[in-house]
mmCIF file of C-alpha atoms in Angstrom:
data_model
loop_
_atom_site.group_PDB
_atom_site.id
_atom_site.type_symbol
_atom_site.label_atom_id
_atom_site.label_comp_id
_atom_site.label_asym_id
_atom_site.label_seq_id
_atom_site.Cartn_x
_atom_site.Cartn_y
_atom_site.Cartn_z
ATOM 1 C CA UNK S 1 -10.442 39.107 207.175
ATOM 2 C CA UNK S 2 -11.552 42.537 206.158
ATOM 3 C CA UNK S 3 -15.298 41.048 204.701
ATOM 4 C CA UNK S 4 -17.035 44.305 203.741
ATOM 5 C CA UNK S 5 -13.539 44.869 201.152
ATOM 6 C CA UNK S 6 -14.166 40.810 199.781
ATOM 7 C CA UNK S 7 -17.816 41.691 198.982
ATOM 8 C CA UNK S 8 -16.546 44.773 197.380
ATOM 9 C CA UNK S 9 -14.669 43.264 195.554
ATOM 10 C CA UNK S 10 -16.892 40.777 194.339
ATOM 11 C CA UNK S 11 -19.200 43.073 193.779
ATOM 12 C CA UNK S 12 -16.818 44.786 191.501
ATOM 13 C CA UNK S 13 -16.379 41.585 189.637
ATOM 14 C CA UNK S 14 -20.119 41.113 189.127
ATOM 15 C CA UNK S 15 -20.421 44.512 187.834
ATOM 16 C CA UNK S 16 -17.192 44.107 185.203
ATOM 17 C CA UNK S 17 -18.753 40.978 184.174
ATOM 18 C CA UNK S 18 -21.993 42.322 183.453
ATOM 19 C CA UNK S 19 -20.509 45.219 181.816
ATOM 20 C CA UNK S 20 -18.082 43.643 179.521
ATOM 21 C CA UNK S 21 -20.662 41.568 177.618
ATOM 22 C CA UNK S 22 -18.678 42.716 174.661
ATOM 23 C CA UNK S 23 -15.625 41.993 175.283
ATOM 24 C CA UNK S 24 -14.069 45.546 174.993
ATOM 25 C CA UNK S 25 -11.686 44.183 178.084
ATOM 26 C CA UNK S 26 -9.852 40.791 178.020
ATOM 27 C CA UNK S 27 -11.225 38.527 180.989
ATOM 28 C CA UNK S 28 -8.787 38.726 183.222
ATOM 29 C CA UNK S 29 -7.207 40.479 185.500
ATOM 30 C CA UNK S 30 -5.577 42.910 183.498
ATOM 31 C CA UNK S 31 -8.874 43.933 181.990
ATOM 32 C CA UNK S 32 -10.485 43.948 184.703
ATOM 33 C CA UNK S 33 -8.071 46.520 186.130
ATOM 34 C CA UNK S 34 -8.213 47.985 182.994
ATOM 35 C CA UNK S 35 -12.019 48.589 183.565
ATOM 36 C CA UNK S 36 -11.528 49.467 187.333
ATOM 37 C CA UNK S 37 -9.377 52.104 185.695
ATOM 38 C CA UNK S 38 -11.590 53.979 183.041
ATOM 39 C CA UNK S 39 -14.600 53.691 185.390
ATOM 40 C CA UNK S 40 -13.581 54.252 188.819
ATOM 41 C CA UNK S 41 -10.844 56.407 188.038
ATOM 42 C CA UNK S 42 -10.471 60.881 189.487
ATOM 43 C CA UNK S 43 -11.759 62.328 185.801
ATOM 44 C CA UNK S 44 -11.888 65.898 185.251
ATOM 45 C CA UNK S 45 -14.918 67.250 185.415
ATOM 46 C CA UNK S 46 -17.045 67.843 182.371
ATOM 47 C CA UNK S 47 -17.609 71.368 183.027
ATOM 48 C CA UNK S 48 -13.649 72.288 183.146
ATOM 49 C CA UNK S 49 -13.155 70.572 179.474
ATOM 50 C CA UNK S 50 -14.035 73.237 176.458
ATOM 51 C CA UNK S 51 -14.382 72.050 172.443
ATOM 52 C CA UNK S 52 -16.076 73.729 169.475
ATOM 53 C CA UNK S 53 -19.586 74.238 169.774
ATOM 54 C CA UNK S 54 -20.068 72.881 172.834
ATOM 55 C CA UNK S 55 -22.312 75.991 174.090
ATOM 56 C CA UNK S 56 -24.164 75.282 170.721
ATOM 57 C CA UNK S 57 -25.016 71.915 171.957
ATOM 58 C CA UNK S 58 -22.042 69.993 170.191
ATOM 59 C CA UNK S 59 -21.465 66.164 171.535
ATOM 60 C CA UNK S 60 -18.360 65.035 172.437
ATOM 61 C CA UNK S 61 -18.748 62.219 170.825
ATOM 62 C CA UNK S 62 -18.474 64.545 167.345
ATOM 63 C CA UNK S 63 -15.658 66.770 168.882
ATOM 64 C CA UNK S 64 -13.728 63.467 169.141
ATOM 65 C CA UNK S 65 -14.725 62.279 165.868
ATOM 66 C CA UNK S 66 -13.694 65.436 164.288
ATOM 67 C CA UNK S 67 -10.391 66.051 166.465
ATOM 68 C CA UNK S 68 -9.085 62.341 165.267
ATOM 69 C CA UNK S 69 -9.671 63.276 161.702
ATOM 70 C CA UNK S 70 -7.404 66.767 161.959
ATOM 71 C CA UNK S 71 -5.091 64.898 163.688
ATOM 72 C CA UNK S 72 -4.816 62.176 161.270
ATOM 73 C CA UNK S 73 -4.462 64.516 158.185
ATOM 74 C CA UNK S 74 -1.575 66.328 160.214
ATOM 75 C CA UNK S 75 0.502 63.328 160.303
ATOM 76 C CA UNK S 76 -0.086 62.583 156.886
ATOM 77 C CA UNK S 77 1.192 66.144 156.569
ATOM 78 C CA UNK S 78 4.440 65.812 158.178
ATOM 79 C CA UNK S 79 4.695 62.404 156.523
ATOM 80 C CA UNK S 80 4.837 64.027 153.149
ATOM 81 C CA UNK S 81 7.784 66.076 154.594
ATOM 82 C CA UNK S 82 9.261 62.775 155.986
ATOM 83 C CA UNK S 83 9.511 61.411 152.658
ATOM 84 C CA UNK S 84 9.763 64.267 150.757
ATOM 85 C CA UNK S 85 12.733 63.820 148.043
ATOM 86 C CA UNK S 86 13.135 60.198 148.467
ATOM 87 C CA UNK S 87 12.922 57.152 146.610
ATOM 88 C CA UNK S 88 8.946 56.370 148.970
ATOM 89 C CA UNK S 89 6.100 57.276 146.843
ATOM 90 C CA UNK S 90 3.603 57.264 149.807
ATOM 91 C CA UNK S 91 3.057 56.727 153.526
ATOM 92 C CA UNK S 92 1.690 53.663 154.042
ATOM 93 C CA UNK S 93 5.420 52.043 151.802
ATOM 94 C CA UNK S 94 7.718 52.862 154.768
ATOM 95 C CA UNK S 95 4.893 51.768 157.911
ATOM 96 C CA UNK S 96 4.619 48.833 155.759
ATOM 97 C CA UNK S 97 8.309 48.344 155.758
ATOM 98 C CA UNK S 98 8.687 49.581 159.517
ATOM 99 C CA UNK S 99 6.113 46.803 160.606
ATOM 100 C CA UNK S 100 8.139 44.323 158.865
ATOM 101 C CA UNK S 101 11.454 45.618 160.717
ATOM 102 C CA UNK S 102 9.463 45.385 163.920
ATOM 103 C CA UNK S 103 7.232 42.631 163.958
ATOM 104 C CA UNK S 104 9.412 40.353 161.355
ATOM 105 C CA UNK S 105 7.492 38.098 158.414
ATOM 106 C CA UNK S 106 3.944 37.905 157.822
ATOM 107 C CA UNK S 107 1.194 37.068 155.551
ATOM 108 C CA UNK S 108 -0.381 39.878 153.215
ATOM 109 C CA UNK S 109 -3.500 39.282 155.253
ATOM 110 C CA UNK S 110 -1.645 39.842 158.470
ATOM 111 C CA UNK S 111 0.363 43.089 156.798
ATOM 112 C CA UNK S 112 -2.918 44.709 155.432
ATOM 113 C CA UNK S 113 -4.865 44.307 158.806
ATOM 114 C CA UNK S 114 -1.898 45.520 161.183
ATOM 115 C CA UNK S 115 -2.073 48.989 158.858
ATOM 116 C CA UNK S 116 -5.813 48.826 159.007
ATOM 117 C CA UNK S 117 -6.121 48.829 155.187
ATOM 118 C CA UNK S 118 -8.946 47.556 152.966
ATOM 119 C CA UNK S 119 -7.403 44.481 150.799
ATOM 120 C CA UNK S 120 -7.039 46.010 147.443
ATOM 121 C CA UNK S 121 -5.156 49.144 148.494
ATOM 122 C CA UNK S 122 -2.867 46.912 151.105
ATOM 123 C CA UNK S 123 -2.096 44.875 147.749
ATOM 124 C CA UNK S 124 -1.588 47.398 145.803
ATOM 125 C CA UNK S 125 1.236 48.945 148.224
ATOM 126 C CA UNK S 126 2.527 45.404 148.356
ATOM 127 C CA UNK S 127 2.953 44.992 145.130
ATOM 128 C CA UNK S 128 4.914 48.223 144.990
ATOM 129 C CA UNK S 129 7.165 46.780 147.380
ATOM 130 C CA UNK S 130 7.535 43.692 145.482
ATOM 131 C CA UNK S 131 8.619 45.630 142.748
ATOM 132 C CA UNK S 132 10.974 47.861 144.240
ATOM 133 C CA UNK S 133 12.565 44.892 145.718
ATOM 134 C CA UNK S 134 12.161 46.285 149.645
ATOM 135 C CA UNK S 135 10.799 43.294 149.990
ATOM 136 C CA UNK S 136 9.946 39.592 148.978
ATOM 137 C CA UNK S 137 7.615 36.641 149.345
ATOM 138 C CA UNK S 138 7.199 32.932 149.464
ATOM 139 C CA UNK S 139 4.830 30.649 149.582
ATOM 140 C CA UNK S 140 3.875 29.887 153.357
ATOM 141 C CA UNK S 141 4.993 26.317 154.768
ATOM 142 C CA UNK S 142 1.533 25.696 156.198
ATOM 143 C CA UNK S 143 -0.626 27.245 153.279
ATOM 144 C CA UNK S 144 1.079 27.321 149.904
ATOM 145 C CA UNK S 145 -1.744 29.529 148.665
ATOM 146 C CA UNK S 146 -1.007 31.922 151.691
ATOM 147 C CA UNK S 147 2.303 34.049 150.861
ATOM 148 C CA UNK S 148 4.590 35.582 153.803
ATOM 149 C CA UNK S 149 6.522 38.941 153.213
ATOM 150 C CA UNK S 150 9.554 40.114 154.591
ATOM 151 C CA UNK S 151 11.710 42.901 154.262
ATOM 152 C CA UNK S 152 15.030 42.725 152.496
ATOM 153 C CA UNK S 153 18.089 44.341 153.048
ATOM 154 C CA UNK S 154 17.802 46.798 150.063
ATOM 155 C CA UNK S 155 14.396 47.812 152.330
ATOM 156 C CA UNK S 156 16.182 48.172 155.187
ATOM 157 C CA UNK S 157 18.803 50.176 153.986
ATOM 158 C CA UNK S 158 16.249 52.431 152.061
ATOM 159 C CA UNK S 159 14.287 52.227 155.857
ATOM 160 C CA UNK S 160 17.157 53.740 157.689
ATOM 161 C CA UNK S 161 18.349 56.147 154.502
ATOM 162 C CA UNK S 162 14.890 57.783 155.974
ATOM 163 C CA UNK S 163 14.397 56.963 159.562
ATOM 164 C CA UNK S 164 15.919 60.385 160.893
ATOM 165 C CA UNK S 165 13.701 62.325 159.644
ATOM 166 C CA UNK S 166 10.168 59.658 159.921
ATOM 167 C CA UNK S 167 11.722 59.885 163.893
ATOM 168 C CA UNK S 168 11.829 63.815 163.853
ATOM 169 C CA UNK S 169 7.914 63.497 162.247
ATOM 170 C CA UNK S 170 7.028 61.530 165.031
ATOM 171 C CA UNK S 171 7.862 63.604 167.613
ATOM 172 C CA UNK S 172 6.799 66.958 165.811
ATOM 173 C CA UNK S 173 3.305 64.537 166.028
ATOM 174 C CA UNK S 174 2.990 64.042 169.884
ATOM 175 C CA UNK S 175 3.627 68.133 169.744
ATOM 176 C CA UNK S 176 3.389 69.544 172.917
ATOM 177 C CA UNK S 177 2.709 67.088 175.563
ATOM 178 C CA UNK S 178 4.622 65.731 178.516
ATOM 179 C CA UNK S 179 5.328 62.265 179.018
ATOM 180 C CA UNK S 180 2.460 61.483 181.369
ATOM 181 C CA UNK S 181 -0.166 62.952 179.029
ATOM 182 C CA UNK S 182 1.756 60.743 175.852
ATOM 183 C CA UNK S 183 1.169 57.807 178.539
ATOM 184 C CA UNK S 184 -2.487 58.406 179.199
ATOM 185 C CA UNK S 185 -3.340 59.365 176.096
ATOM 186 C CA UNK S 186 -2.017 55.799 174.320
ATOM 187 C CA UNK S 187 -3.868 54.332 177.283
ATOM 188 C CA UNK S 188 -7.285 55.795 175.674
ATOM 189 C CA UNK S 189 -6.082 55.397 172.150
ATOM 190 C CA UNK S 190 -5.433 51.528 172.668
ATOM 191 C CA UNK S 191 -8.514 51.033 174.437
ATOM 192 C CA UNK S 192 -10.123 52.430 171.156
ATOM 193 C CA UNK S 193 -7.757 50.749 168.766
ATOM 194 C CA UNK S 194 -8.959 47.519 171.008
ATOM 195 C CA UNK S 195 -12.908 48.853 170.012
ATOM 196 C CA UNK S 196 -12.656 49.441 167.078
ATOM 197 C CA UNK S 197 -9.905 46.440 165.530
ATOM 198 C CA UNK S 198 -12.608 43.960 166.541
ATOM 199 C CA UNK S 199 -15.069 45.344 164.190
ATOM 200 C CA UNK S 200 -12.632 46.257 161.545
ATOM 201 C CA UNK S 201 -11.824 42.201 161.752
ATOM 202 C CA UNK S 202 -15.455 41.006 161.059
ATOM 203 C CA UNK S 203 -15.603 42.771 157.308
ATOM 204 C CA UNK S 204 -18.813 44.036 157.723
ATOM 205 C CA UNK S 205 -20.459 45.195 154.565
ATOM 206 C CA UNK S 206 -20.731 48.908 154.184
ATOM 207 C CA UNK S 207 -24.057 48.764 154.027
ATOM 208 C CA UNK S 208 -25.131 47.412 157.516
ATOM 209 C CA UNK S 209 -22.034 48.844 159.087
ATOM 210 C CA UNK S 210 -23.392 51.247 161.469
ATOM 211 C CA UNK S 211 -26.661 49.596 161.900
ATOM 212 C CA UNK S 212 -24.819 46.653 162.899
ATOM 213 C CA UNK S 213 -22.245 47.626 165.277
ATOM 214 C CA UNK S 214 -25.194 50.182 167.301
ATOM 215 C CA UNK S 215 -27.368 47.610 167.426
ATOM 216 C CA UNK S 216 -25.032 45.258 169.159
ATOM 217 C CA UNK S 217 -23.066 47.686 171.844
ATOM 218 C CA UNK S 218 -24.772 50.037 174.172
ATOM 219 C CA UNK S 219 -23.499 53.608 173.639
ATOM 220 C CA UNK S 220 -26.281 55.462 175.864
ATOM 221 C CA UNK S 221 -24.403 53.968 178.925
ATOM 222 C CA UNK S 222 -21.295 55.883 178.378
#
Protein backbone atom coordinates (compact mmCIF):
# COMPACT_ATOMS: atom_id res chain seq x y z
CA UNK A 1 0.00 0.00 0.00
CA UNK A 2 1.22 3.25 -1.41
CA UNK A 3 0.99 5.16 2.42
CA UNK A 4 2.45 8.59 1.59
CA UNK A 5 -0.82 8.75 -1.34
CA UNK A 6 -3.46 7.49 1.85
CA UNK A 7 -2.14 10.36 4.03
CA UNK A 8 -2.55 12.56 1.08
CA UNK A 9 -5.46 11.83 0.72
CA UNK A 10 -6.59 12.22 4.06
CA UNK A 11 -5.01 15.11 4.28
CA UNK A 12 -7.04 16.34 1.42
CA UNK A 13 -10.13 15.35 3.26
CA UNK A 14 -9.16 17.28 6.39
CA UNK A 15 -8.51 20.27 4.40
CA UNK A 16 -12.13 20.02 2.31
CA UNK A 17 -13.69 19.57 5.58
CA UNK A 18 -12.27 22.47 7.14
CA UNK A 19 -12.88 24.47 4.15
CA UNK A 20 -16.43 23.71 3.43
CA UNK A 21 -17.76 24.95 6.79
CA UNK A 22 -20.41 26.46 4.61
CA UNK A 23 -21.54 24.09 2.79
CA UNK A 24 -20.83 25.61 -0.72
CA UNK A 25 -20.03 21.67 -1.68
CA UNK A 26 -22.38 18.75 -0.81
CA UNK A 27 -20.49 16.25 1.64
CA UNK A 28 -19.68 13.75 -0.38
CA UNK A 29 -17.77 12.59 -2.78
CA UNK A 30 -18.94 14.46 -5.56
CA UNK A 31 -18.27 17.68 -3.73
CA UNK A 32 -15.45 16.83 -2.60
CA UNK A 33 -14.19 16.26 -6.14
CA UNK A 34 -15.93 19.15 -6.93
CA UNK A 35 -13.60 21.09 -4.49
CA UNK A 36 -10.45 19.04 -5.53
CA UNK A 37 -11.46 20.54 -8.85
CA UNK A 38 -11.76 24.43 -8.36
CA UNK A 39 -8.77 24.33 -5.98
CA UNK A 40 -6.25 22.03 -7.20
CA UNK A 41 -7.06 22.41 -10.65
CA UNK A 42 -4.06 24.01 -13.93
CA UNK A 43 -5.76 27.81 -13.83
CA UNK A 44 -4.52 30.36 -16.08
CA UNK A 45 -2.50 32.60 -14.71
CA UNK A 46 -3.72 35.92 -13.43
CA UNK A 47 -1.38 37.92 -15.35
CA UNK A 48 -2.55 36.38 -18.93
CA UNK A 49 -6.42 37.38 -18.07
CA UNK A 50 -7.21 41.29 -19.10
CA UNK A 51 -10.75 43.24 -17.95
CA UNK A 52 -11.60 46.94 -17.72
CA UNK A 53 -9.65 48.84 -15.43
CA UNK A 54 -7.65 46.38 -14.25
CA UNK A 55 -4.31 48.61 -14.66
CA UNK A 56 -6.49 51.21 -12.72
CA UNK A 57 -6.68 48.86 -9.88
CA UNK A 58 -10.19 47.29 -10.79
CA UNK A 59 -11.11 43.87 -8.73
CA UNK A 60 -12.23 41.05 -10.33
CA UNK A 61 -14.60 40.56 -8.14
CA UNK A 62 -16.40 43.97 -9.79
CA UNK A 63 -15.38 42.92 -13.41
CA UNK A 64 -17.49 39.80 -12.68
CA UNK A 65 -20.17 41.62 -11.07
CA UNK A 66 -20.43 43.97 -13.89
CA UNK A 67 -19.84 41.31 -16.82
CA UNK A 68 -23.01 39.16 -15.32
CA UNK A 69 -25.14 42.23 -15.41
CA UNK A 70 -24.33 43.01 -19.42
CA UNK A 71 -24.79 39.65 -19.96
CA UNK A 72 -28.03 39.37 -18.31
CA UNK A 73 -29.55 42.50 -20.04
CA UNK A 74 -28.37 40.87 -23.46
CA UNK A 75 -30.53 37.96 -23.03
CA UNK A 76 -33.30 39.92 -22.01
CA UNK A 77 -32.49 41.61 -25.32
CA UNK A 78 -32.75 38.76 -27.57
CA UNK A 79 -35.70 37.61 -25.47
CA UNK A 80 -37.67 40.60 -26.56
CA UNK A 81 -36.87 39.44 -30.16
CA UNK A 82 -37.89 35.85 -29.12
CA UNK A 83 -41.22 36.96 -28.32
CA UNK A 84 -41.54 39.72 -30.35
CA UNK A 85 -45.13 39.63 -32.21
CA UNK A 86 -46.60 36.99 -30.13
CA UNK A 87 -49.34 36.42 -27.91
CA UNK A 88 -46.15 36.51 -24.47
CA UNK A 89 -46.21 39.82 -22.88
CA UNK A 90 -42.82 39.24 -21.08
CA UNK A 91 -39.91 36.90 -20.41
CA UNK A 92 -40.31 35.44 -17.37
CA UNK A 93 -44.38 33.96 -19.04
CA UNK A 94 -42.66 31.45 -21.38
CA UNK A 95 -39.49 30.28 -18.61
CA UNK A 96 -42.38 29.99 -16.41
CA UNK A 97 -44.17 27.82 -18.86
CA UNK A 98 -40.82 26.05 -20.05
CA UNK A 99 -40.13 25.02 -16.31
CA UNK A 100 -43.47 23.58 -16.15
CA UNK A 101 -42.84 21.52 -19.53
CA UNK A 102 -39.58 20.41 -17.97
CA UNK A 103 -39.85 19.87 -14.48
CA UNK A 104 -43.85 19.01 -14.54
CA UNK A 105 -46.36 20.46 -11.53
CA UNK A 106 -45.40 22.51 -8.73
CA UNK A 107 -46.39 24.81 -6.06
CA UNK A 108 -46.29 28.74 -6.68
CA UNK A 109 -43.64 28.70 -4.00
CA UNK A 110 -41.65 26.11 -5.84
CA UNK A 111 -42.35 28.07 -9.45
CA UNK A 112 -41.30 31.55 -8.03
CA UNK A 113 -38.00 30.21 -6.39
CA UNK A 114 -36.85 27.96 -9.47
CA UNK A 115 -37.04 31.57 -11.58
CA UNK A 116 -35.41 33.28 -8.67
CA UNK A 117 -38.27 35.80 -8.34
CA UNK A 118 -39.39 37.84 -5.33
CA UNK A 119 -43.13 36.56 -4.40
CA UNK A 120 -45.24 39.37 -5.59
CA UNK A 121 -43.80 39.64 -9.11
CA UNK A 122 -43.72 35.52 -9.41
CA UNK A 123 -47.61 35.98 -8.56
CA UNK A 124 -48.21 38.44 -10.56
CA UNK A 125 -46.81 36.44 -13.76
CA UNK A 126 -48.85 33.58 -12.39
CA UNK A 127 -51.75 35.11 -12.35
CA UNK A 128 -51.24 36.14 -15.96
CA UNK A 129 -50.97 32.65 -16.75
CA UNK A 130 -54.01 31.79 -14.94
CA UNK A 131 -55.74 34.09 -16.96
CA UNK A 132 -54.56 33.31 -20.24
CA UNK A 133 -55.42 29.81 -19.51
CA UNK A 134 -51.53 28.42 -20.22
CA UNK A 135 -52.03 27.10 -17.23
CA UNK A 136 -54.13 25.94 -14.12
CA UNK A 137 -54.19 25.13 -10.43
CA UNK A 138 -55.59 23.04 -7.67
CA UNK A 139 -55.52 22.81 -4.38
CA UNK A 140 -52.49 20.50 -3.26
CA UNK A 141 -53.47 16.92 -1.77
CA UNK A 142 -51.16 17.42 1.19
CA UNK A 143 -51.83 21.25 1.86
CA UNK A 144 -55.17 22.52 0.62
CA UNK A 145 -53.95 26.04 1.31
CA UNK A 146 -50.81 25.23 -0.91
CA UNK A 147 -51.91 25.34 -4.77
CA UNK A 148 -49.88 23.27 -7.58
CA UNK A 149 -49.65 24.67 -11.23
CA UNK A 150 -49.33 22.98 -14.31
CA UNK A 151 -49.24 23.76 -17.77
CA UNK A 152 -52.12 23.06 -20.09
CA UNK A 153 -52.25 22.13 -23.47
CA UNK A 154 -53.37 25.60 -24.80
CA UNK A 155 -49.69 26.53 -22.98
CA UNK A 156 -48.04 24.07 -24.63
CA UNK A 157 -49.19 24.69 -27.89
CA UNK A 158 -48.60 28.53 -27.42
CA UNK A 159 -44.88 27.05 -25.91
CA UNK A 160 -43.98 25.37 -29.11
CA UNK A 161 -45.90 28.18 -31.51
CA UNK A 162 -42.54 30.01 -30.04
CA UNK A 163 -39.88 27.54 -29.22
CA UNK A 164 -37.94 28.00 -32.65
CA UNK A 165 -37.11 31.06 -32.24
CA UNK A 166 -36.59 31.09 -27.84
CA UNK A 167 -34.03 27.97 -29.25
CA UNK A 168 -32.33 30.30 -31.93
CA UNK A 169 -32.08 33.09 -28.75
CA UNK A 170 -30.40 30.64 -26.85
CA UNK A 171 -27.79 29.86 -28.92
CA UNK A 172 -27.24 33.53 -30.29
CA UNK A 173 -26.68 33.72 -26.08
CA UNK A 174 -23.74 31.19 -25.61
CA UNK A 175 -22.28 33.41 -28.79
CA UNK A 176 -19.05 32.41 -29.63
CA UNK A 177 -17.79 29.65 -27.56
CA UNK A 178 -16.90 26.04 -28.17
CA UNK A 179 -18.36 23.29 -26.42
CA UNK A 180 -15.65 22.82 -23.81
CA UNK A 181 -15.71 26.49 -22.76
CA UNK A 182 -20.02 26.15 -22.66
CA UNK A 183 -18.98 23.03 -20.34
CA UNK A 184 -16.64 24.84 -18.02
CA UNK A 185 -18.29 27.76 -17.93
CA UNK A 186 -21.85 26.05 -16.52
CA UNK A 187 -19.40 24.28 -14.24
CA UNK A 188 -18.55 27.89 -12.60
CA UNK A 189 -22.01 29.22 -13.15
CA UNK A 190 -23.62 26.25 -11.09
CA UNK A 191 -21.15 26.42 -8.50
CA UNK A 192 -22.41 30.11 -8.13
CA UNK A 193 -26.05 29.38 -8.74
CA UNK A 194 -25.24 26.67 -5.75
CA UNK A 195 -23.74 30.09 -3.65
CA UNK A 196 -25.89 32.13 -4.15
CA UNK A 197 -29.62 29.89 -4.19
CA UNK A 198 -28.80 29.15 -0.55
CA UNK A 199 -28.98 32.68 0.44
CA UNK A 200 -31.68 33.63 -1.93
CA UNK A 201 -33.69 30.66 0.15
CA UNK A 202 -33.23 32.22 3.68
CA UNK A 203 -35.31 35.67 2.72
CA UNK A 204 -33.05 37.80 4.27
CA UNK A 205 -34.31 41.29 4.82
CA UNK A 206 -32.82 43.89 2.58
CA UNK A 207 -31.60 45.59 5.17
CA UNK A 208 -29.01 43.16 6.78
CA UNK A 209 -28.45 41.48 3.47
CA UNK A 210 -24.92 42.13 2.84
CA UNK A 211 -23.94 42.54 6.37
CA UNK A 212 -25.26 39.22 6.91
CA UNK A 213 -24.05 37.02 4.28
CA UNK A 214 -20.05 38.80 4.75
CA UNK A 215 -20.19 38.29 8.07
CA UNK A 216 -20.88 34.62 7.84
CA UNK A 217 -18.52 33.41 4.69
CA UNK A 218 -14.90 34.25 4.35
CA UNK A 219 -14.25 36.07 1.05
CA UNK A 220 -10.49 37.22 1.85
CA UNK A 221 -9.56 33.48 1.35
CA UNK A 222 -10.44 33.38 -2.23
Amino acid sequence: MNYKLTKDVIHLLEKFDSENKNNLYTADIEGFKSWISDNHSPTTSDNTIYWDGKENGRSAESAISTLLVHLNRYAKTYSKSAIFDSEFSTQEEFIYLINLKSFGEMSKTELIKRNVQEKPVGILTINRLINQKWVEQKDSDLDKRTKIISITQKGLDVLEKQMNNIRKATRIVSGNLTNSEKNELIRLLNKLDHFHSEIFGRNIDTKNLIETVYSEYSFNNN
